[in-house]
mmCIF file of N, CA, C and O in Angstrom:
data_model
loop_
_atom_site.group_PDB
_atom_site.id
_atom_site.type_symbol
_atom_site.label_atom_id
_atom_site.label_comp_id
_atom_site.label_asym_id
_atom_site.label_seq_id
_atom_site.Cartn_x
_atom_site.Cartn_y
_atom_site.Cartn_z
ATOM 1 N N UNK A 359 -72.534 65.245 -166.746
ATOM 2 C CA UNK A 359 -73.419 64.750 -167.944
ATOM 3 C C UNK A 359 -74.825 64.569 -167.282
ATOM 4 O O UNK A 359 -74.923 64.009 -166.269
ATOM 5 N N UNK A 360 -75.838 64.970 -167.993
ATOM 6 C CA UNK A 360 -77.179 64.791 -167.653
ATOM 7 C C UNK A 360 -77.792 63.499 -168.275
ATOM 8 O O UNK A 360 -78.132 63.500 -169.527
ATOM 9 N N UNK A 361 -77.749 62.505 -167.707
ATOM 10 C CA UNK A 361 -78.203 61.151 -168.305
ATOM 11 C C UNK A 361 -79.547 61.233 -168.767
ATOM 12 O O UNK A 361 -79.808 60.570 -169.862
ATOM 13 N N UNK A 362 -80.437 61.892 -167.967
ATOM 14 C CA UNK A 362 -81.740 62.030 -168.609
ATOM 15 C C UNK A 362 -81.925 62.761 -169.899
ATOM 16 O O UNK A 362 -82.589 62.254 -170.793
ATOM 17 N N UNK A 363 -81.048 63.801 -170.018
ATOM 18 C CA UNK A 363 -81.129 64.431 -171.353
ATOM 19 C C UNK A 363 -80.550 63.491 -172.519
ATOM 20 O O UNK A 363 -81.123 63.499 -173.674
ATOM 21 N N UNK A 364 -79.628 62.600 -172.217
ATOM 22 C CA UNK A 364 -79.100 61.678 -173.148
ATOM 23 C C UNK A 364 -80.074 60.696 -173.577
ATOM 24 O O UNK A 364 -80.386 60.422 -174.763
ATOM 25 N N UNK A 365 -80.755 60.208 -172.563
ATOM 26 C CA UNK A 365 -81.776 59.091 -172.689
ATOM 27 C C UNK A 365 -83.032 59.700 -173.522
ATOM 28 O O UNK A 365 -83.398 59.182 -174.492
ATOM 29 N N UNK A 366 -83.237 60.942 -173.251
ATOM 30 C CA UNK A 366 -84.334 61.631 -173.917
ATOM 31 C C UNK A 366 -83.992 61.863 -175.471
ATOM 32 O O UNK A 366 -84.819 61.692 -176.195
ATOM 33 N N UNK A 367 -82.750 62.284 -175.611
ATOM 34 C CA UNK A 367 -82.250 62.469 -176.960
ATOM 35 C C UNK A 367 -82.340 61.277 -177.738
ATOM 36 O O UNK A 367 -82.593 61.250 -178.978
ATOM 37 N N UNK A 368 -81.887 60.147 -177.180
ATOM 38 C CA UNK A 368 -81.814 58.857 -177.843
ATOM 39 C C UNK A 368 -83.224 58.227 -178.141
ATOM 40 O O UNK A 368 -83.241 57.269 -178.934
ATOM 41 N N UNK A 369 -84.153 58.699 -177.411
ATOM 42 C CA UNK A 369 -85.501 58.162 -177.516
ATOM 43 C C UNK A 369 -86.206 58.406 -178.853
ATOM 44 O O UNK A 369 -87.049 57.502 -179.096
ATOM 45 N N UNK A 370 -85.775 59.320 -179.553
ATOM 46 C CA UNK A 370 -86.417 59.798 -180.851
ATOM 47 C C UNK A 370 -85.804 59.135 -182.004
ATOM 48 O O UNK A 370 -84.628 59.162 -182.203
ATOM 49 N N UNK A 371 -86.510 58.566 -182.844
ATOM 50 C CA UNK A 371 -85.794 57.828 -184.058
ATOM 51 C C UNK A 371 -85.243 58.803 -185.022
ATOM 52 O O UNK A 371 -84.249 58.536 -185.646
ATOM 53 N N UNK A 372 -85.757 60.106 -185.057
ATOM 54 C CA UNK A 372 -85.294 61.072 -185.998
ATOM 55 C C UNK A 372 -83.849 61.462 -185.491
ATOM 56 O O UNK A 372 -82.781 61.635 -186.112
ATOM 57 N N UNK A 373 -83.714 61.581 -184.081
ATOM 58 C CA UNK A 373 -82.305 61.984 -183.561
ATOM 59 C C UNK A 373 -81.415 60.826 -183.671
ATOM 60 O O UNK A 373 -80.301 61.193 -183.979
ATOM 61 N N UNK A 374 -81.884 59.686 -183.504
ATOM 62 C CA UNK A 374 -80.989 58.544 -183.683
ATOM 63 C C UNK A 374 -80.420 58.539 -185.126
ATOM 64 O O UNK A 374 -79.397 58.175 -185.425
ATOM 65 N N UNK A 375 -81.403 58.785 -185.958
ATOM 66 C CA UNK A 375 -80.992 58.766 -187.493
ATOM 67 C C UNK A 375 -79.897 59.923 -187.803
ATOM 68 O O UNK A 375 -78.939 59.673 -188.405
ATOM 69 N N UNK A 376 -79.973 61.015 -187.088
ATOM 70 C CA UNK A 376 -79.058 62.103 -187.343
ATOM 71 C C UNK A 376 -77.708 61.738 -186.653
ATOM 72 O O UNK A 376 -76.684 62.000 -187.332
ATOM 73 N N UNK A 377 -77.767 61.001 -185.588
ATOM 74 C CA UNK A 377 -76.427 60.552 -184.913
ATOM 75 C C UNK A 377 -75.875 59.519 -185.916
ATOM 76 O O UNK A 377 -74.648 59.514 -186.073
ATOM 77 N N UNK A 378 -76.719 58.612 -186.405
ATOM 78 C CA UNK A 378 -76.164 57.742 -187.452
ATOM 79 C C UNK A 378 -75.406 58.347 -188.501
ATOM 80 O O UNK A 378 -74.368 57.931 -188.988
ATOM 81 N N UNK A 379 -76.211 59.487 -189.043
ATOM 82 C CA UNK A 379 -75.688 60.127 -190.420
ATOM 83 C C UNK A 379 -74.214 60.824 -189.748
ATOM 84 O O UNK A 379 -73.307 60.801 -190.723
ATOM 85 N N UNK A 380 -74.193 61.385 -188.733
ATOM 86 C CA UNK A 380 -72.931 61.927 -188.293
ATOM 87 C C UNK A 380 -71.872 60.780 -187.958
ATOM 88 O O UNK A 380 -70.602 61.107 -188.055
ATOM 89 N N UNK A 381 -72.154 59.730 -187.526
ATOM 90 C CA UNK A 381 -71.253 58.532 -187.459
ATOM 91 C C UNK A 381 -70.769 58.193 -188.839
ATOM 92 O O UNK A 381 -69.494 57.906 -188.897
ATOM 93 N N UNK A 382 -71.585 58.119 -189.761
ATOM 94 C CA UNK A 382 -71.275 57.833 -191.143
ATOM 95 C C UNK A 382 -70.174 58.797 -191.838
ATOM 96 O O UNK A 382 -69.180 58.614 -192.382
ATOM 97 N N UNK A 383 -70.635 60.043 -191.382
ATOM 98 C CA UNK A 383 -69.642 61.234 -192.027
ATOM 99 C C UNK A 383 -69.966 62.394 -191.064
ATOM 100 O O UNK A 383 -70.947 63.059 -191.049
ATOM 101 N N UNK A 384 -68.721 62.760 -190.228
ATOM 102 C CA UNK A 384 -68.815 63.593 -189.306
ATOM 103 C C UNK A 384 -68.530 64.987 -189.975
ATOM 104 O O UNK A 384 -68.082 65.112 -191.005
ATOM 105 N N UNK A 385 -69.003 65.944 -189.361
ATOM 106 C CA UNK A 385 -68.848 67.449 -189.702
ATOM 107 C C UNK A 385 -69.824 67.797 -190.919
ATOM 108 O O UNK A 385 -69.381 68.577 -191.840
ATOM 109 N N UNK A 386 -71.067 67.542 -190.586
ATOM 110 C CA UNK A 386 -71.931 67.951 -191.766
ATOM 111 C C UNK A 386 -72.726 69.262 -191.332
ATOM 112 O O UNK A 386 -72.870 69.478 -190.080
ATOM 113 N N UNK A 387 -73.163 69.867 -192.435
ATOM 114 C CA UNK A 387 -74.037 71.082 -192.079
ATOM 115 C C UNK A 387 -75.480 70.600 -191.915
ATOM 116 O O UNK A 387 -75.835 69.515 -192.337
ATOM 117 N N UNK A 388 -76.387 71.671 -191.595
ATOM 118 C CA UNK A 388 -77.716 71.385 -191.481
ATOM 119 C C UNK A 388 -78.275 70.964 -192.820
ATOM 120 O O UNK A 388 -79.106 69.969 -192.961
ATOM 121 N N UNK A 389 -77.841 71.713 -193.837
ATOM 122 C CA UNK A 389 -78.242 71.296 -195.240
ATOM 123 C C UNK A 389 -78.044 69.976 -195.573
ATOM 124 O O UNK A 389 -78.854 69.378 -196.190
ATOM 125 N N UNK A 390 -76.872 69.364 -195.321
ATOM 126 C CA UNK A 390 -76.492 68.072 -195.549
ATOM 127 C C UNK A 390 -77.282 67.098 -194.779
ATOM 128 O O UNK A 390 -77.686 66.017 -195.250
ATOM 129 N N UNK A 391 -77.524 67.428 -193.506
ATOM 130 C CA UNK A 391 -78.315 66.498 -192.627
ATOM 131 C C UNK A 391 -79.690 66.361 -192.914
ATOM 132 O O UNK A 391 -80.473 65.353 -192.715
ATOM 133 N N UNK A 392 -80.286 67.405 -193.444
ATOM 134 C CA UNK A 392 -81.650 67.481 -193.893
ATOM 135 C C UNK A 392 -82.163 66.758 -195.099
ATOM 136 O O UNK A 392 -83.191 66.516 -195.391
ATOM 137 N N UNK A 393 -81.060 66.557 -195.904
ATOM 138 C CA UNK A 393 -81.442 65.719 -197.212
ATOM 139 C C UNK A 393 -81.932 64.334 -197.045
ATOM 140 O O UNK A 393 -82.789 63.880 -197.859
ATOM 141 N N UNK A 394 -81.682 63.733 -195.980
ATOM 142 C CA UNK A 394 -82.062 62.245 -195.702
ATOM 143 C C UNK A 394 -83.307 62.152 -194.949
ATOM 144 O O UNK A 394 -83.951 61.217 -194.756
ATOM 145 N N UNK A 395 -83.829 63.322 -194.370
ATOM 146 C CA UNK A 395 -85.007 63.306 -193.561
ATOM 147 C C UNK A 395 -86.011 64.055 -193.975
ATOM 148 O O UNK A 395 -85.994 65.314 -194.481
ATOM 149 N N UNK A 396 -87.338 63.452 -193.948
ATOM 150 C CA UNK A 396 -88.530 64.322 -194.547
ATOM 151 C C UNK A 396 -89.125 65.121 -193.372
ATOM 152 O O UNK A 396 -90.020 64.720 -192.671
ATOM 153 N N UNK A 397 -88.432 66.289 -193.267
ATOM 154 C CA UNK A 397 -88.922 67.200 -192.239
ATOM 155 C C UNK A 397 -88.424 68.599 -192.612
ATOM 156 O O UNK A 397 -87.465 68.592 -193.442
ATOM 157 N N UNK A 398 -88.978 69.503 -191.971
ATOM 158 C CA UNK A 398 -88.688 70.830 -192.238
ATOM 159 C C UNK A 398 -87.203 71.283 -191.780
ATOM 160 O O UNK A 398 -86.850 70.467 -190.820
ATOM 161 N N UNK A 399 -86.484 72.181 -192.301
ATOM 162 C CA UNK A 399 -85.311 72.640 -191.781
ATOM 163 C C UNK A 399 -85.414 72.938 -190.367
ATOM 164 O O UNK A 399 -84.576 72.705 -189.373
ATOM 165 N N UNK A 400 -86.504 73.715 -189.848
ATOM 166 C CA UNK A 400 -86.730 74.158 -188.521
ATOM 167 C C UNK A 400 -86.915 72.811 -187.551
ATOM 168 O O UNK A 400 -86.298 72.911 -186.454
ATOM 169 N N UNK A 401 -87.590 71.915 -188.076
ATOM 170 C CA UNK A 401 -87.665 70.692 -187.277
ATOM 171 C C UNK A 401 -86.337 70.055 -187.063
ATOM 172 O O UNK A 401 -85.954 69.506 -185.883
ATOM 173 N N UNK A 402 -85.553 69.924 -188.068
ATOM 174 C CA UNK A 402 -84.247 69.207 -187.751
ATOM 175 C C UNK A 402 -83.387 70.159 -186.955
ATOM 176 O O UNK A 402 -82.586 69.611 -186.143
ATOM 177 N N UNK A 403 -83.413 71.443 -187.082
ATOM 178 C CA UNK A 403 -82.620 72.261 -186.120
ATOM 179 C C UNK A 403 -83.140 72.012 -184.819
ATOM 180 O O UNK A 403 -82.268 72.007 -183.789
ATOM 181 N N UNK A 404 -84.448 71.902 -184.384
ATOM 182 C CA UNK A 404 -84.693 71.577 -183.112
ATOM 183 C C UNK A 404 -84.244 70.258 -182.594
ATOM 184 O O UNK A 404 -83.795 70.147 -181.324
ATOM 185 N N UNK A 405 -84.140 69.186 -183.444
ATOM 186 C CA UNK A 405 -83.569 67.895 -183.038
ATOM 187 C C UNK A 405 -82.097 68.156 -182.874
ATOM 188 O O UNK A 405 -81.626 67.658 -181.890
ATOM 189 N N UNK A 406 -81.414 68.841 -183.650
ATOM 190 C CA UNK A 406 -80.050 69.035 -183.422
ATOM 191 C C UNK A 406 -79.688 69.740 -182.183
ATOM 192 O O UNK A 406 -78.739 69.426 -181.389
ATOM 193 N N UNK A 407 -80.592 70.741 -181.846
ATOM 194 C CA UNK A 407 -80.455 71.552 -180.708
ATOM 195 C C UNK A 407 -80.426 70.730 -179.445
ATOM 196 O O UNK A 407 -79.799 70.756 -178.583
ATOM 197 N N UNK A 408 -81.475 69.844 -179.487
ATOM 198 C CA UNK A 408 -81.639 68.975 -178.255
ATOM 199 C C UNK A 408 -80.401 68.045 -178.260
ATOM 200 O O UNK A 408 -79.993 67.771 -177.115
ATOM 201 N N UNK A 409 -79.970 67.426 -179.360
ATOM 202 C CA UNK A 409 -78.712 66.652 -179.233
ATOM 203 C C UNK A 409 -77.547 67.276 -178.767
ATOM 204 O O UNK A 409 -76.738 66.798 -178.008
ATOM 205 N N UNK A 410 -77.360 68.607 -179.153
ATOM 206 C CA UNK A 410 -76.267 69.447 -178.701
ATOM 207 C C UNK A 410 -76.513 69.607 -177.257
ATOM 208 O O UNK A 410 -75.515 69.617 -176.493
ATOM 209 N N UNK A 411 -77.701 70.012 -176.696
ATOM 210 C CA UNK A 411 -77.832 70.175 -175.231
ATOM 211 C C UNK A 411 -77.531 68.932 -174.316
ATOM 212 O O UNK A 411 -77.146 68.954 -173.274
ATOM 213 N N UNK A 412 -77.781 67.648 -175.138
ATOM 214 C CA UNK A 412 -77.600 66.513 -174.458
ATOM 215 C C UNK A 412 -76.098 66.120 -174.540
ATOM 216 O O UNK A 412 -75.568 65.218 -173.900
ATOM 217 N N UNK A 413 -75.239 66.916 -175.198
ATOM 218 C CA UNK A 413 -73.820 66.671 -175.383
ATOM 219 C C UNK A 413 -73.426 65.633 -176.320
ATOM 220 O O UNK A 413 -72.314 65.247 -176.587
ATOM 221 N N UNK A 414 -74.428 65.205 -177.160
ATOM 222 C CA UNK A 414 -74.168 64.075 -178.236
ATOM 223 C C UNK A 414 -73.738 64.748 -179.419
ATOM 224 O O UNK A 414 -73.148 64.004 -180.252
ATOM 225 N N UNK A 415 -73.990 65.999 -179.669
ATOM 226 C CA UNK A 415 -73.508 66.659 -180.866
ATOM 227 C C UNK A 415 -72.709 67.966 -180.388
ATOM 228 O O UNK A 415 -73.224 68.658 -179.612
ATOM 229 N N UNK A 416 -71.532 68.229 -181.069
ATOM 230 C CA UNK A 416 -70.804 69.492 -180.850
ATOM 231 C C UNK A 416 -70.961 70.251 -182.130
ATOM 232 O O UNK A 416 -71.023 69.742 -183.228
ATOM 233 N N UNK A 417 -70.922 71.582 -182.106
ATOM 234 C CA UNK A 417 -71.031 72.272 -183.350
ATOM 235 C C UNK A 417 -69.790 73.362 -183.382
ATOM 236 O O UNK A 417 -69.315 73.795 -182.379
ATOM 237 N N UNK A 418 -69.306 73.348 -184.586
ATOM 238 C CA UNK A 418 -68.114 74.144 -184.711
ATOM 239 C C UNK A 418 -68.357 75.090 -185.939
ATOM 240 O O UNK A 418 -68.872 74.486 -187.046
ATOM 241 N N UNK A 419 -68.120 76.548 -185.793
ATOM 242 C CA UNK A 419 -68.351 77.386 -186.960
ATOM 243 C C UNK A 419 -67.056 77.407 -187.744
ATOM 244 O O UNK A 419 -66.094 77.472 -187.331
ATOM 245 N N UNK A 420 -67.351 77.296 -189.010
ATOM 246 C CA UNK A 420 -66.286 77.340 -190.098
ATOM 247 C C UNK A 420 -66.631 78.360 -191.193
ATOM 248 O O UNK A 420 -67.333 78.066 -192.037
ATOM 249 N N UNK A 421 -66.316 79.703 -190.837
ATOM 250 C CA UNK A 421 -66.805 80.798 -191.799
ATOM 251 C C UNK A 421 -68.345 80.938 -191.611
ATOM 252 O O UNK A 421 -68.628 81.089 -190.439
ATOM 253 N N UNK A 422 -68.998 80.810 -192.575
ATOM 254 C CA UNK A 422 -70.517 80.987 -192.546
ATOM 255 C C UNK A 422 -71.026 79.636 -192.239
ATOM 256 O O UNK A 422 -72.395 79.505 -191.939
ATOM 257 N N UNK A 423 -70.317 78.368 -192.298
ATOM 258 C CA UNK A 423 -70.945 77.229 -192.036
ATOM 259 C C UNK A 423 -70.974 76.841 -190.484
ATOM 260 O O UNK A 423 -70.077 77.311 -189.913
ATOM 261 N N UNK A 424 -71.919 76.004 -190.230
ATOM 262 C CA UNK A 424 -71.987 75.443 -188.834
ATOM 263 C C UNK A 424 -71.886 73.982 -188.966
ATOM 264 O O UNK A 424 -72.859 73.384 -189.463
ATOM 265 N N UNK A 425 -70.925 73.369 -188.745
ATOM 266 C CA UNK A 425 -70.534 71.985 -188.794
ATOM 267 C C UNK A 425 -70.953 71.193 -187.502
ATOM 268 O O UNK A 425 -70.739 71.628 -186.495
ATOM 269 N N UNK A 426 -71.729 70.015 -187.669
ATOM 270 C CA UNK A 426 -72.087 69.292 -186.555
ATOM 271 C C UNK A 426 -71.284 67.989 -186.561
ATOM 272 O O UNK A 426 -70.932 67.272 -187.474
ATOM 273 N N UNK A 427 -70.739 67.736 -185.271
ATOM 274 C CA UNK A 427 -69.868 66.635 -184.947
ATOM 275 C C UNK A 427 -70.534 65.671 -184.017
ATOM 276 O O UNK A 427 -71.060 66.131 -182.936
ATOM 277 N N UNK A 428 -70.390 64.453 -184.129
ATOM 278 C CA UNK A 428 -70.835 63.444 -183.325
ATOM 279 C C UNK A 428 -70.010 63.468 -181.898
ATOM 280 O O UNK A 428 -68.585 63.306 -182.107
ATOM 281 N N UNK A 429 -70.303 63.373 -180.765
ATOM 282 C CA UNK A 429 -69.596 63.216 -179.510
ATOM 283 C C UNK A 429 -70.168 61.929 -178.924
ATOM 284 O O UNK A 429 -71.214 61.919 -178.277
ATOM 285 N N UNK A 430 -69.418 60.682 -179.119
ATOM 286 C CA UNK A 430 -69.847 59.474 -178.436
ATOM 287 C C UNK A 430 -69.682 59.263 -177.039
ATOM 288 O O UNK A 430 -70.071 58.295 -176.430
ATOM 289 N N UNK A 431 -68.998 60.329 -176.289
ATOM 290 C CA UNK A 431 -68.682 60.178 -174.814
ATOM 291 C C UNK A 431 -69.883 59.847 -173.969
ATOM 292 O O UNK A 431 -69.770 58.992 -173.227
ATOM 293 N N UNK A 432 -70.866 60.582 -174.103
ATOM 294 C CA UNK A 432 -72.058 60.399 -173.304
ATOM 295 C C UNK A 432 -72.647 59.013 -173.481
ATOM 296 O O UNK A 432 -72.883 58.322 -172.307
ATOM 297 N N UNK A 433 -72.726 58.568 -174.693
ATOM 298 C CA UNK A 433 -73.186 57.256 -175.017
ATOM 299 C C UNK A 433 -72.198 56.123 -174.254
ATOM 300 O O UNK A 433 -72.757 55.214 -173.655
ATOM 301 N N UNK A 434 -70.976 56.220 -174.283
ATOM 302 C CA UNK A 434 -70.060 55.363 -173.716
ATOM 303 C C UNK A 434 -70.201 55.446 -172.258
ATOM 304 O O UNK A 434 -70.070 54.496 -171.591
ATOM 305 N N UNK A 435 -70.365 56.542 -171.612
ATOM 306 C CA UNK A 435 -70.530 56.666 -170.160
ATOM 307 C C UNK A 435 -71.890 55.813 -169.797
ATOM 308 O O UNK A 435 -71.679 55.323 -168.621
ATOM 309 N N UNK A 436 -72.862 56.092 -170.615
ATOM 310 C CA UNK A 436 -74.031 55.211 -170.248
ATOM 311 C C UNK A 436 -73.948 53.910 -170.303
ATOM 312 O O UNK A 436 -74.330 53.028 -169.498
ATOM 313 N N UNK A 437 -73.195 53.356 -171.467
ATOM 314 C CA UNK A 437 -72.717 51.984 -171.503
ATOM 315 C C UNK A 437 -71.949 51.436 -170.369
ATOM 316 O O UNK A 437 -72.238 50.361 -169.915
ATOM 317 N N UNK A 438 -70.958 52.298 -169.965
ATOM 318 C CA UNK A 438 -70.155 51.670 -168.843
ATOM 319 C C UNK A 438 -70.886 51.671 -167.588
ATOM 320 O O UNK A 438 -70.701 50.765 -166.742
ATOM 321 N N UNK A 439 -71.858 52.669 -167.322
ATOM 322 C CA UNK A 439 -72.740 52.634 -166.112
ATOM 323 C C UNK A 439 -73.738 51.549 -166.162
ATOM 324 O O UNK A 439 -73.963 50.673 -165.199
ATOM 325 N N UNK A 440 -74.423 51.373 -167.093
ATOM 326 C CA UNK A 440 -75.750 50.617 -167.280
ATOM 327 C C UNK A 440 -75.494 49.323 -167.959
ATOM 328 O O UNK A 440 -76.332 48.315 -167.647
ATOM 329 N N UNK A 441 -74.556 49.100 -168.725
ATOM 330 C CA UNK A 441 -74.448 47.797 -169.454
ATOM 331 C C UNK A 441 -73.244 46.949 -168.932
ATOM 332 O O UNK A 441 -73.448 45.817 -168.766
ATOM 333 N N UNK A 442 -72.112 47.681 -168.862
ATOM 334 C CA UNK A 442 -70.926 46.854 -168.465
ATOM 335 C C UNK A 442 -71.044 46.101 -167.052
ATOM 336 O O UNK A 442 -70.726 45.063 -166.997
ATOM 337 N N UNK A 443 -71.767 46.712 -166.137
ATOM 338 C CA UNK A 443 -71.788 46.178 -164.854
ATOM 339 C C UNK A 443 -72.732 44.863 -164.922
ATOM 340 O O UNK A 443 -72.578 43.992 -164.013
ATOM 341 N N UNK A 444 -73.687 44.929 -165.751
ATOM 342 C CA UNK A 444 -74.619 43.613 -165.809
ATOM 343 C C UNK A 444 -73.987 42.683 -166.768
ATOM 344 O O UNK A 444 -74.332 41.389 -166.561
ATOM 345 N N UNK A 445 -73.066 42.892 -167.589
ATOM 346 C CA UNK A 445 -72.456 41.984 -168.388
ATOM 347 C C UNK A 445 -71.160 41.307 -167.894
ATOM 348 O O UNK A 445 -70.607 40.218 -168.337
ATOM 349 N N UNK A 446 -70.640 42.028 -166.864
ATOM 350 C CA UNK A 446 -69.208 41.595 -166.381
ATOM 351 C C UNK A 446 -69.181 40.196 -165.873
ATOM 352 O O UNK A 446 -68.292 39.312 -166.224
ATOM 353 N N UNK A 447 -70.132 39.779 -165.151
ATOM 354 C CA UNK A 447 -70.237 38.375 -164.620
ATOM 355 C C UNK A 447 -70.347 37.185 -165.667
ATOM 356 O O UNK A 447 -69.729 36.308 -165.695
ATOM 357 N N UNK A 448 -71.227 37.639 -166.647
ATOM 358 C CA UNK A 448 -71.356 36.679 -167.774
ATOM 359 C C UNK A 448 -70.097 36.536 -168.583
ATOM 360 O O UNK A 448 -69.678 35.330 -169.013
ATOM 361 N N UNK A 449 -69.438 37.666 -168.863
ATOM 362 C CA UNK A 449 -68.189 37.524 -169.694
ATOM 363 C C UNK A 449 -67.161 36.729 -168.883
ATOM 364 O O UNK A 449 -66.413 35.973 -169.418
ATOM 365 N N UNK A 450 -66.950 36.979 -167.541
ATOM 366 C CA UNK A 450 -66.060 36.301 -166.660
ATOM 367 C C UNK A 450 -66.436 34.841 -166.669
ATOM 368 O O UNK A 450 -65.484 34.021 -166.791
ATOM 369 N N UNK A 451 -67.578 34.413 -166.553
ATOM 370 C CA UNK A 451 -68.065 33.009 -166.515
ATOM 371 C C UNK A 451 -67.743 32.504 -167.902
ATOM 372 O O UNK A 451 -67.246 31.174 -167.905
ATOM 373 N N UNK A 452 -67.918 33.092 -169.023
ATOM 374 C CA UNK A 452 -67.547 32.520 -170.323
ATOM 375 C C UNK A 452 -66.076 32.351 -170.424
ATOM 376 O O UNK A 452 -65.624 31.314 -170.977
ATOM 377 N N UNK A 453 -65.314 33.363 -170.044
ATOM 378 C CA UNK A 453 -63.789 33.248 -169.923
ATOM 379 C C UNK A 453 -63.386 32.062 -169.126
ATOM 380 O O UNK A 453 -62.309 31.211 -169.561
ATOM 381 N N UNK A 454 -63.986 31.862 -167.924
ATOM 382 C CA UNK A 454 -63.597 30.763 -167.126
ATOM 383 C C UNK A 454 -63.891 29.288 -167.731
ATOM 384 O O UNK A 454 -63.158 28.410 -167.624
ATOM 385 N N UNK A 455 -65.041 29.293 -168.328
ATOM 386 C CA UNK A 455 -65.593 28.056 -169.013
ATOM 387 C C UNK A 455 -64.608 27.585 -170.040
ATOM 388 O O UNK A 455 -64.143 26.595 -170.267
ATOM 389 N N UNK A 456 -64.197 28.641 -170.935
ATOM 390 C CA UNK A 456 -63.180 28.588 -172.147
ATOM 391 C C UNK A 456 -62.005 27.924 -171.519
ATOM 392 O O UNK A 456 -61.394 26.951 -171.926
ATOM 393 N N UNK A 457 -61.492 28.499 -170.310
ATOM 394 C CA UNK A 457 -60.299 28.100 -169.786
ATOM 395 C C UNK A 457 -60.348 26.662 -169.294
ATOM 396 O O UNK A 457 -59.525 25.930 -169.473
ATOM 397 N N UNK A 458 -61.473 26.513 -168.660
ATOM 398 C CA UNK A 458 -61.712 25.019 -168.133
ATOM 399 C C UNK A 458 -61.843 23.970 -169.180
ATOM 400 O O UNK A 458 -61.322 22.951 -169.087
ATOM 401 N N UNK A 459 -62.461 24.370 -170.304
ATOM 402 C CA UNK A 459 -62.664 23.464 -171.414
ATOM 403 C C UNK A 459 -61.153 23.052 -172.089
ATOM 404 O O UNK A 459 -61.039 22.114 -172.747
ATOM 405 N N UNK A 460 -60.472 24.120 -172.214
ATOM 406 C CA UNK A 460 -59.085 24.051 -172.974
ATOM 407 C C UNK A 460 -58.136 23.316 -172.053
ATOM 408 O O UNK A 460 -57.122 22.725 -172.636
ATOM 409 N N UNK A 461 -58.329 23.108 -170.732
ATOM 410 C CA UNK A 461 -57.328 22.359 -169.847
ATOM 411 C C UNK A 461 -57.712 21.076 -169.658
ATOM 412 O O UNK A 461 -58.505 20.481 -170.051
#
């Protein structure tokens, strides 16, 4: 996984909006995804291509349709690497505090 590509893909509000749309309803076509965004079909295609290159979106052809699906794995890997390690001590301290207060 290329973390730089994932961060770059997540940095743009239009791409985050597309990911949110796929989270709400997976397996959408380009036509369905472009209804919510004030941008040309070509512009949306470029954003989807970047999301696909970052591994955040997978594409499956179904007949003449091209369906886009959210792949949350790269986001989870970033979470595990960059967020979990910083919050582990705080969560452990809160769990220990709860245990101490209850005893």
